[in-house]
Tab-separated table of C-alpha atoms in Angstrom:
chain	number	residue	atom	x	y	z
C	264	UNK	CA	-34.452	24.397	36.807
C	265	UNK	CA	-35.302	21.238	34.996
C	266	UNK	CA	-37.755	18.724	36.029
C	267	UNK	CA	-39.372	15.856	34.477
C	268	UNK	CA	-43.090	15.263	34.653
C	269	UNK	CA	-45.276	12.959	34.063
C	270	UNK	CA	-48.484	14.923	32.150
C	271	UNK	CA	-51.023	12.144	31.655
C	272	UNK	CA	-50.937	8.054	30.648
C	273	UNK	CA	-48.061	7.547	28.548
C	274	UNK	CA	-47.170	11.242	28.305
C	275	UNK	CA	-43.893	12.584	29.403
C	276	UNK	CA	-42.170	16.672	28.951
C	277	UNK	CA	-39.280	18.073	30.258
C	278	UNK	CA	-40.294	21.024	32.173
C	279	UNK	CA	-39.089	23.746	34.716
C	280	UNK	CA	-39.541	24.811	38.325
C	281	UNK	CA	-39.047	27.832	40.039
C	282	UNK	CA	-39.190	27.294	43.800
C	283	UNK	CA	-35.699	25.846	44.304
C	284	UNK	CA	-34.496	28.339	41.783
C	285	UNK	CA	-35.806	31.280	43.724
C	286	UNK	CA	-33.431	29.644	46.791
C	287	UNK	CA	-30.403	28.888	44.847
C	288	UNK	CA	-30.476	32.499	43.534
C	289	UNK	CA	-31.594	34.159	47.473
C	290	UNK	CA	-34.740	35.077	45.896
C	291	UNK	CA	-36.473	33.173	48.928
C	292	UNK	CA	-35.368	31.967	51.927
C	293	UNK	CA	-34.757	28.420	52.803
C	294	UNK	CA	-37.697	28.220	56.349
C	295	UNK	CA	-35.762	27.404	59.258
C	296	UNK	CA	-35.506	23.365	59.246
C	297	UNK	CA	-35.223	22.716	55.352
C	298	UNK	CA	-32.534	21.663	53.197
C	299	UNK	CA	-31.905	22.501	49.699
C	300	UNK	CA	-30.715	19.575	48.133
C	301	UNK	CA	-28.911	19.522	44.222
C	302	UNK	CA	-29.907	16.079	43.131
C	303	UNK	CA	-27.462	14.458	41.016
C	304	UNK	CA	-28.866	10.940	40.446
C	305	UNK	CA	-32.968	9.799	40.832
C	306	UNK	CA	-34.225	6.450	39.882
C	307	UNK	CA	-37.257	5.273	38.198
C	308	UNK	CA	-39.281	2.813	39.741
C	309	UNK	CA	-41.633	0.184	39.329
C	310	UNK	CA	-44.467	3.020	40.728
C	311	UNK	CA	-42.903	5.235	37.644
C	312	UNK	CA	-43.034	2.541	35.347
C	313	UNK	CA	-46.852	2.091	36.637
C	314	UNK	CA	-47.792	5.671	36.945
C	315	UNK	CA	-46.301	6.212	33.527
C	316	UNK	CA	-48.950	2.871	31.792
C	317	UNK	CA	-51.344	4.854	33.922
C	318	UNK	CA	-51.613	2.113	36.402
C	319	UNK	CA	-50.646	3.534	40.093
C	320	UNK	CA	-54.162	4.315	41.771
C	321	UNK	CA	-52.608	6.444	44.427
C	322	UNK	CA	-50.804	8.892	41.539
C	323	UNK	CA	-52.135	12.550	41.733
C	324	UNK	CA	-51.415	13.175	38.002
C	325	UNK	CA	-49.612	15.235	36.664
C	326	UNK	CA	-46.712	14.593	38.951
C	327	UNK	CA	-42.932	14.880	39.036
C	328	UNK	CA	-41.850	11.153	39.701
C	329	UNK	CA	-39.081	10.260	41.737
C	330	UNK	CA	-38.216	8.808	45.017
C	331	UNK	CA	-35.193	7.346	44.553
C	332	UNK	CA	-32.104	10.030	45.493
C	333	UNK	CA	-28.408	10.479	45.424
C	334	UNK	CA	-28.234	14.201	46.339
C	335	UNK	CA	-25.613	16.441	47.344
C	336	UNK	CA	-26.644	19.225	50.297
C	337	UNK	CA	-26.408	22.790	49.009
C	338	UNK	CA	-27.975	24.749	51.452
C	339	UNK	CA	-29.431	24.672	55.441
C	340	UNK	CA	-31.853	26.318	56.754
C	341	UNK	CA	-31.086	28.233	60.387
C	342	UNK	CA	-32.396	25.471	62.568
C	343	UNK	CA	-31.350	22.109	60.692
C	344	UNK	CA	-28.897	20.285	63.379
C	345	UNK	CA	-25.006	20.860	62.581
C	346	UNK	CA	-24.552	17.101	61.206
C	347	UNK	CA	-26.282	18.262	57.895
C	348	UNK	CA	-23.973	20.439	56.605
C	349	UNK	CA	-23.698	21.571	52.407
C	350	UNK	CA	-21.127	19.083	50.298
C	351	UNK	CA	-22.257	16.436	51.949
C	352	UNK	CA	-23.437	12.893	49.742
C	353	UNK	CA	-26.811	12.389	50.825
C	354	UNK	CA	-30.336	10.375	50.291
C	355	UNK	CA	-33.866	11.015	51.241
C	356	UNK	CA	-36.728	9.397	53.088
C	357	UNK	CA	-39.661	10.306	50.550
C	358	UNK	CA	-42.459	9.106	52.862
C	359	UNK	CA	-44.176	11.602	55.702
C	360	UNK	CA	-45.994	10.902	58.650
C	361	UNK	CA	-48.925	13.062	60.589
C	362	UNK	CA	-47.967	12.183	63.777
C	363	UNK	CA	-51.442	11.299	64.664
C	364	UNK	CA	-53.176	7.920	63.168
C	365	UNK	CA	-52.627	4.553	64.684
C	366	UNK	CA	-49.839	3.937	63.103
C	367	UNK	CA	-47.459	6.883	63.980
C	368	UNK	CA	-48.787	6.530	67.898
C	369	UNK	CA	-47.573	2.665	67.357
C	370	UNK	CA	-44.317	4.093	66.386
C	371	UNK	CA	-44.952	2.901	62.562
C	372	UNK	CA	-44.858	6.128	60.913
C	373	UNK	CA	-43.461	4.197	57.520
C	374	UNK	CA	-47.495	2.905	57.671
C	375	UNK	CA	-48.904	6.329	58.167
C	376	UNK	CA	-52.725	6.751	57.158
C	377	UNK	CA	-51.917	9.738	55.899
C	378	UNK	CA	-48.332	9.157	54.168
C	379	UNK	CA	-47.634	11.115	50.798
C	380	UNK	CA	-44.733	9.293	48.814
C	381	UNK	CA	-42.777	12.049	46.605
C	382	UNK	CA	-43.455	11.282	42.812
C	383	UNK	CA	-47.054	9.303	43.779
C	384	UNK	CA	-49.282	11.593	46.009
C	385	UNK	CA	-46.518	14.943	45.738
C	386	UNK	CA	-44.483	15.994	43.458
C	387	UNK	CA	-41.009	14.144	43.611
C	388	UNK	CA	-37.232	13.965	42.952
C	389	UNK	CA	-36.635	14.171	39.234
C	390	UNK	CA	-35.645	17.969	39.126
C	391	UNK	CA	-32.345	19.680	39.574
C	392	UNK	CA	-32.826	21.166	43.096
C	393	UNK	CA	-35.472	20.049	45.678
C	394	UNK	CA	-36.489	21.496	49.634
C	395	UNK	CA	-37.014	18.947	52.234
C	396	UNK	CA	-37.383	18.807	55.586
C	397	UNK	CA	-33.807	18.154	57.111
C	398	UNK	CA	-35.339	14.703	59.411
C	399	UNK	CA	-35.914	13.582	55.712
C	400	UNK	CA	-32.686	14.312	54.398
C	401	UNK	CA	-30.030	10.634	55.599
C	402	UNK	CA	-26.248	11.377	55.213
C	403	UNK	CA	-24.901	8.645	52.999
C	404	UNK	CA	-21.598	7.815	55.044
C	405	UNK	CA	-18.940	7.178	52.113
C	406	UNK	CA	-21.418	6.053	49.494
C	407	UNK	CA	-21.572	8.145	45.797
C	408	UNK	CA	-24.722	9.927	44.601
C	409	UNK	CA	-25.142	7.503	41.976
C	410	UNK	CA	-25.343	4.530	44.775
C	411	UNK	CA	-27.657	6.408	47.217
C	412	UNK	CA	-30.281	5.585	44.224
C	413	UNK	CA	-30.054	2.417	45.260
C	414	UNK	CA	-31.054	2.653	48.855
C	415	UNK	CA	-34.755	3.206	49.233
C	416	UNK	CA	-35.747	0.051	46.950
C	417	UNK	CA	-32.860	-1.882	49.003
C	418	UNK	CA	-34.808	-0.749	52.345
C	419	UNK	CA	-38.314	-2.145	51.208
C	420	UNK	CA	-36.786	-5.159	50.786
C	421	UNK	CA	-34.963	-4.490	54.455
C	422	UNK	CA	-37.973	-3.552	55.697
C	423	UNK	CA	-39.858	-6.815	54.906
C	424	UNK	CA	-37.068	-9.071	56.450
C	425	UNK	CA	-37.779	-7.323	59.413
C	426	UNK	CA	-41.646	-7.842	59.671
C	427	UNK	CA	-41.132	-11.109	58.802
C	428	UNK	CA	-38.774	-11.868	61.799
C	429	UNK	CA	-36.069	-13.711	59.980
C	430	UNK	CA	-33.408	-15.907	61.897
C	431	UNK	CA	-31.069	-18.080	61.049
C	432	UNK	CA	-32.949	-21.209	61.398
C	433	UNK	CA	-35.533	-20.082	58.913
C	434	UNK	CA	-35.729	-21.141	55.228
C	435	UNK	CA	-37.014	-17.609	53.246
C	436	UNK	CA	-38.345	-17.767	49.686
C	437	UNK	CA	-38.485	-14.433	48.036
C	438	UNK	CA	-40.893	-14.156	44.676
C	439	UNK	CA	-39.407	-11.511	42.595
C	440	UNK	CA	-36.048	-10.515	41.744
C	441	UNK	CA	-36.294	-7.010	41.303
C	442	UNK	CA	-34.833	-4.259	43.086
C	443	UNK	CA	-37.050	-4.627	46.355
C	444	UNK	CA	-36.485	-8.271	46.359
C	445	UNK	CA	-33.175	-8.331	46.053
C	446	UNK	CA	-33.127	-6.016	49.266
C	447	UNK	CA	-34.657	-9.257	50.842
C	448	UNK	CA	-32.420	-11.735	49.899
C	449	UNK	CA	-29.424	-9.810	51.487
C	450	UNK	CA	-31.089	-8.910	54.386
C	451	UNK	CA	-32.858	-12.550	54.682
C	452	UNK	CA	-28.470	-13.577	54.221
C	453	UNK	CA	-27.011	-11.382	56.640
C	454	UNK	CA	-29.880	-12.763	59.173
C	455	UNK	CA	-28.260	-16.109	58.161
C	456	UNK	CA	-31.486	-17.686	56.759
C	457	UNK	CA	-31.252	-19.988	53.527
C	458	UNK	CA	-32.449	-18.092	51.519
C	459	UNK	CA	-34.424	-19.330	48.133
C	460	UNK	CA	-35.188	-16.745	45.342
C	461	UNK	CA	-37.921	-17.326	42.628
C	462	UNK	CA	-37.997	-15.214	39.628
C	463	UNK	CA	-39.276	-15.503	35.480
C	464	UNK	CA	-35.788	-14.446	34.818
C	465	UNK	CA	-32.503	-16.506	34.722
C	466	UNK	CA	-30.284	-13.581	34.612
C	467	UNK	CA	-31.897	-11.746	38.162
C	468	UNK	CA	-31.579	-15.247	39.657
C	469	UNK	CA	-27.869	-16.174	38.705
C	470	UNK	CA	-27.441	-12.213	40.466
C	471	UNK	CA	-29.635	-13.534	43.316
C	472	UNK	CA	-27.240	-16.081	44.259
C	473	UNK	CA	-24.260	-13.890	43.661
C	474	UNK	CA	-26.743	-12.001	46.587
C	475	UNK	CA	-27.144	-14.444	49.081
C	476	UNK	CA	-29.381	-16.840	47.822
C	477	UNK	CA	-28.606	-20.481	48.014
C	478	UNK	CA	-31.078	-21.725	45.465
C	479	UNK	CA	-33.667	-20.164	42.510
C	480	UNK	CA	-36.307	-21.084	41.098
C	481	UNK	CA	-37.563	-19.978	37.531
C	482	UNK	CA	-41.319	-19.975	38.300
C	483	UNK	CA	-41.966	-20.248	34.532
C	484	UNK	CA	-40.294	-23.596	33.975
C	485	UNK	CA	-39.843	-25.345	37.090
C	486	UNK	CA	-42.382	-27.211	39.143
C	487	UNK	CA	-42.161	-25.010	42.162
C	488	UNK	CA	-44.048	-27.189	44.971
C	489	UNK	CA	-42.083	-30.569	43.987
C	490	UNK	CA	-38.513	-28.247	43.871
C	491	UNK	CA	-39.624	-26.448	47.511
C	492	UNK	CA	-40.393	-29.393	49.047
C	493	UNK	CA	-37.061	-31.267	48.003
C	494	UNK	CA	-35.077	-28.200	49.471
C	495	UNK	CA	-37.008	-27.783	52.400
C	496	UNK	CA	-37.129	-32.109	53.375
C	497	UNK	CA	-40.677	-31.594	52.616
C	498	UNK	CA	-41.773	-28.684	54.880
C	499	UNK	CA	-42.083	-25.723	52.844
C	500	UNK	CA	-40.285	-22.154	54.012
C	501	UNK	CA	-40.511	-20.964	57.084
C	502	UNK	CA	-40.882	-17.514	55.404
C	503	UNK	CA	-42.422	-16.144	52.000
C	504	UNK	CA	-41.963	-12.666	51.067
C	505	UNK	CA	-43.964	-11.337	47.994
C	506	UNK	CA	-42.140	-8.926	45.999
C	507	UNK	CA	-44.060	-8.869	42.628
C	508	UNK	CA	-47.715	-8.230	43.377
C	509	UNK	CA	-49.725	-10.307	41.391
C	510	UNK	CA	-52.542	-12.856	42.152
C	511	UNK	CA	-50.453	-15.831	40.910
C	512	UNK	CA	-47.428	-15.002	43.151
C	513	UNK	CA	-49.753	-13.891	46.243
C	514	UNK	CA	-51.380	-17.619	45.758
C	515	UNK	CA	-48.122	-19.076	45.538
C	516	UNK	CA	-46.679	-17.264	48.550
C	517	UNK	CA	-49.807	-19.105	50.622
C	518	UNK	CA	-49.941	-22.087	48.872
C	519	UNK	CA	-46.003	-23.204	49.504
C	520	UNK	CA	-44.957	-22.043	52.652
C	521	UNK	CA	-45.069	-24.144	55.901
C	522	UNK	CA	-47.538	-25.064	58.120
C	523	UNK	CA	-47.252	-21.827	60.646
C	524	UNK	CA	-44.934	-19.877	58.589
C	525	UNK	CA	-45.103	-16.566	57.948
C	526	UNK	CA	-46.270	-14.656	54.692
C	527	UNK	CA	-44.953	-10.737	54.428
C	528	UNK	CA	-46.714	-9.306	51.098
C	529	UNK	CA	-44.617	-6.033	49.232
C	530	UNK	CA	-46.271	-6.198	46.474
C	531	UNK	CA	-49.659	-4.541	45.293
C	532	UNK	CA	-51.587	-6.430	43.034
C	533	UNK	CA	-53.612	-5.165	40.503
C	534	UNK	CA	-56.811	-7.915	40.491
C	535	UNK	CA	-58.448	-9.450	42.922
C	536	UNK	CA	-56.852	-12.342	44.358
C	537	UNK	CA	-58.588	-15.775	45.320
C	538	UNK	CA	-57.257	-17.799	47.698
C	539	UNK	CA	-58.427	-20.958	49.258
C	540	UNK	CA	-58.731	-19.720	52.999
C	541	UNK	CA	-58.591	-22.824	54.661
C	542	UNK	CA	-54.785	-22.913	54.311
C	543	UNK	CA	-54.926	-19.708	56.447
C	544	UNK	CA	-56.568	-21.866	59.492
C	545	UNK	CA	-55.365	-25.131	58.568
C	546	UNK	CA	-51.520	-23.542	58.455
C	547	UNK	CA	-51.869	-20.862	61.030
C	548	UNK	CA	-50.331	-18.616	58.766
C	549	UNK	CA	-49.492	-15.269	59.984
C	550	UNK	CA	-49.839	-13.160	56.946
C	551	UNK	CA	-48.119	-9.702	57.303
C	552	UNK	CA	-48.374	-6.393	55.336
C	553	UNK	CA	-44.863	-4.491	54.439
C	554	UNK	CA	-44.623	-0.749	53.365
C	555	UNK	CA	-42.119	1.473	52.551
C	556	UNK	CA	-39.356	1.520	55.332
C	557	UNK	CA	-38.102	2.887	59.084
C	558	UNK	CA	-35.318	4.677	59.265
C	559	UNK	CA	-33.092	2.110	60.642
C	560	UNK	CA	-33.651	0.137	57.310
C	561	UNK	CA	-32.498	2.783	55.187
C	562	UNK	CA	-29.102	2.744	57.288
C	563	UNK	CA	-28.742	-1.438	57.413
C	564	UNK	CA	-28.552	-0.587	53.465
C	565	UNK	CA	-26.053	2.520	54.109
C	566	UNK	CA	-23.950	0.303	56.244
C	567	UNK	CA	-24.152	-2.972	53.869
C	568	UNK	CA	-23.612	-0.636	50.310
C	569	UNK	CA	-20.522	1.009	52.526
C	570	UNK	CA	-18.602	-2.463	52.567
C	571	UNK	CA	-18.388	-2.354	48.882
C	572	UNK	CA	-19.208	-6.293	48.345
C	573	UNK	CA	-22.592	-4.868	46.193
C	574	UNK	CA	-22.289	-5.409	42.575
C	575	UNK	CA	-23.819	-1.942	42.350
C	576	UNK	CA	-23.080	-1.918	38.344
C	577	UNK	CA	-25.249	-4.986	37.548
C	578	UNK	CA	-28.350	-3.567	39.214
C	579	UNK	CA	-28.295	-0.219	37.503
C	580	UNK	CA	-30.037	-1.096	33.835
C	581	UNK	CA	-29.556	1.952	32.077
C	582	UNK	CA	-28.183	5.703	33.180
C	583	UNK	CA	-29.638	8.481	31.186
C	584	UNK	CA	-30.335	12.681	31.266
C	585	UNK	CA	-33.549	14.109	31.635
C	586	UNK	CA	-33.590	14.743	28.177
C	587	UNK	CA	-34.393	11.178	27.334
C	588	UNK	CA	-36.313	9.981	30.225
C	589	UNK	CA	-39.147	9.111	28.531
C	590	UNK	CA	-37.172	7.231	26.048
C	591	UNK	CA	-35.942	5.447	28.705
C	592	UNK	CA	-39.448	4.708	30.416
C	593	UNK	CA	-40.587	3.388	27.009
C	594	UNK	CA	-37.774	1.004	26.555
C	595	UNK	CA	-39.026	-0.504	30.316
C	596	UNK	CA	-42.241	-0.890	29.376
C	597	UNK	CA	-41.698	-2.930	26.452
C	598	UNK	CA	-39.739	-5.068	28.513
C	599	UNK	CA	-40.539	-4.437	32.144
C	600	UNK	CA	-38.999	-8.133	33.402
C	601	UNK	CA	-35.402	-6.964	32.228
C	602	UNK	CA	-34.621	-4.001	34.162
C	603	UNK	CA	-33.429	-3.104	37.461
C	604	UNK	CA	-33.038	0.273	37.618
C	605	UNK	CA	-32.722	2.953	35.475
C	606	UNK	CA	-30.968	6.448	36.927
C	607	UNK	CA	-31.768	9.639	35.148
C	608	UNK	CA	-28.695	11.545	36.016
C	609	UNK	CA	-28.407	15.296	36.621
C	610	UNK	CA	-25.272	16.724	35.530
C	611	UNK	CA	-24.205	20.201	36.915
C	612	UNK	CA	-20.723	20.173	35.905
């Protein structure tokens, strides 16, 4: 079966694997509480994009990327429960848990000491067929393959609305209009907050508004503290949520928002970041991590992509086979700030 790996920096092939073959063909049984899954639609992400420069730290190279999945259920193993059943339109939670570390007992598995993302620290998605553990296989309720790629981004962003504790009296500026980000402008929306989204790029912030946002900010030509204060009567947000990861944005994110606001960071950057602490006293800033997602994100997005008011087309880039994934992944990198996502599909018909 065909899978796409990532060899070394810059390096992509088009390889096979025989484990899912084997159970496709009977040659090995599915274990009791997996799930064969025929993936019809992974996305590349900005950990891809990274892994692919050589850039992602946590990467055990080489690796089959991909955590982004619109599957369809082929087989069940004898013990998976009878609401998993094959035909069905389904995504995947690619993080795992031990069970064990602080963060599982604090009922934060999606923080797990331990977790291994598929394409970063295991081999992922990007293949034909895949086995997973049926509590990481989510049915998809009446969404396509092709828009189940969308929801694990769209549940970062979730995610992050949620540890920052958004209501609707809150004013929320999001930096970075990517996938993840978007997630937190419809989230930060629904919650009824005002939402303000700051991007480099006038084309993800005219789809920002078309979102949820009520006002953007192009961070490259605008002078962000005098336009934040005018839409905030001079306080700052209530809430800044960091979707890029870079030092600039990660000073930004402490430097505008209010006195005793709250900071939620997404985004890993790659330098060290200065900051001038006193603002973390002098505010009383509570400044919050935000990885990956729970499960109850990844069905807010279900239940939000269901009502069909998504404009699912703009935020897919590019579709593409496996044959010219790396073509793909090259295009991105020459212009990483343009792209949303880019689907490799798999087409068994």
């Amino acid at each position: 079966m065909k899978a796409i790996k990532i060899t070394a920096e810059r390096q992509m092939a088009l390889t096979e694997t025989v484990e899912a073959s084997l159970c496709l063909a009977g040659g090995m049984e599915l274990k009791g509480n997996e799930v064969l899954l025929r993936i019809s639609y992974v996305g590349f992400c900005g950990s891809d994009l990274s892994t692919y420069l050589g850039r992602n730290p946590m990467v055990k190279m080489p690796v089959i990327p991909g955590h982004e999945v619109g599957a369809v259920i082929e087989r069940v193993g004898k013990d998976v429960p009878e609401g998993l059943k094959p035909g069905m339109t389904v995504t995947v939670n690619p993080y795992t848990n031990c069970g064990k570390c602080a963060s599982c007992r604090n009922g934060r598995p999606n923080a797990c000491l331990h977790n291994e993302t598929l394409g970063v620290q295991r081999d992922g998605a990007m293949r034909e067929y895949i086995t997973l553990p049926w509590e990481k296989v989510i049915p998809a309720g009446l969404l396509t393959p092709r828009t189940c790629a969308l929801v694990e981004p769209m549940s970062v962003g979730f995610h992050a609305v949620s540890r920052a504790q958004v209501t609707d009296i809150d004013v929320v500026l999001v930096i970075g209009c990517g996938m993840v980000g978007m997630g937190a402008i419809v989230r930060s929306a629904q919650r009824g907050a005002t939402v303000i989204a700051a991007d480099i790029d006038d084309g993800k912030l005219e789809l920002a508004r078309q979102l949820g946002a009520a006002y953007t900010l192009n961070t490259l030509t605008d002078d962000i503290h005098a336009r934040l204060l005018e839409m905030t009567s001079g306080f700052g947000p209530d809430v800044v949520i960091e979707a890029v990861g870079s030092a600039q944005t990660y000073q930004m994110a402490v430097d505008e928002v209010a006195f005793t606001g709250r900071v939620v960071c997404i985004g890993y950057a790659k330098t060290e970041v200065s900051f001038q602490t006193k603002y973390f006293v002098q505010k009383e800033l509570d400044i919050r991590g935000s990885r990956n997602a729970q499960p109850s994100d990844f069905r807010a997005v279900i239940h939000y992509l269901e009502r069909g008011t998504c404009p699912v087309d703009r935020l897919i880039s590019m579709e593409t086979v496996p044959e010219k994934a790396e073509e793909a992944m090259k295009q991105w990198a020459e212009s990483p700030g343009k792209v949303f996502r880019i689907l490799i599909c798999f087409d068994h018909e």
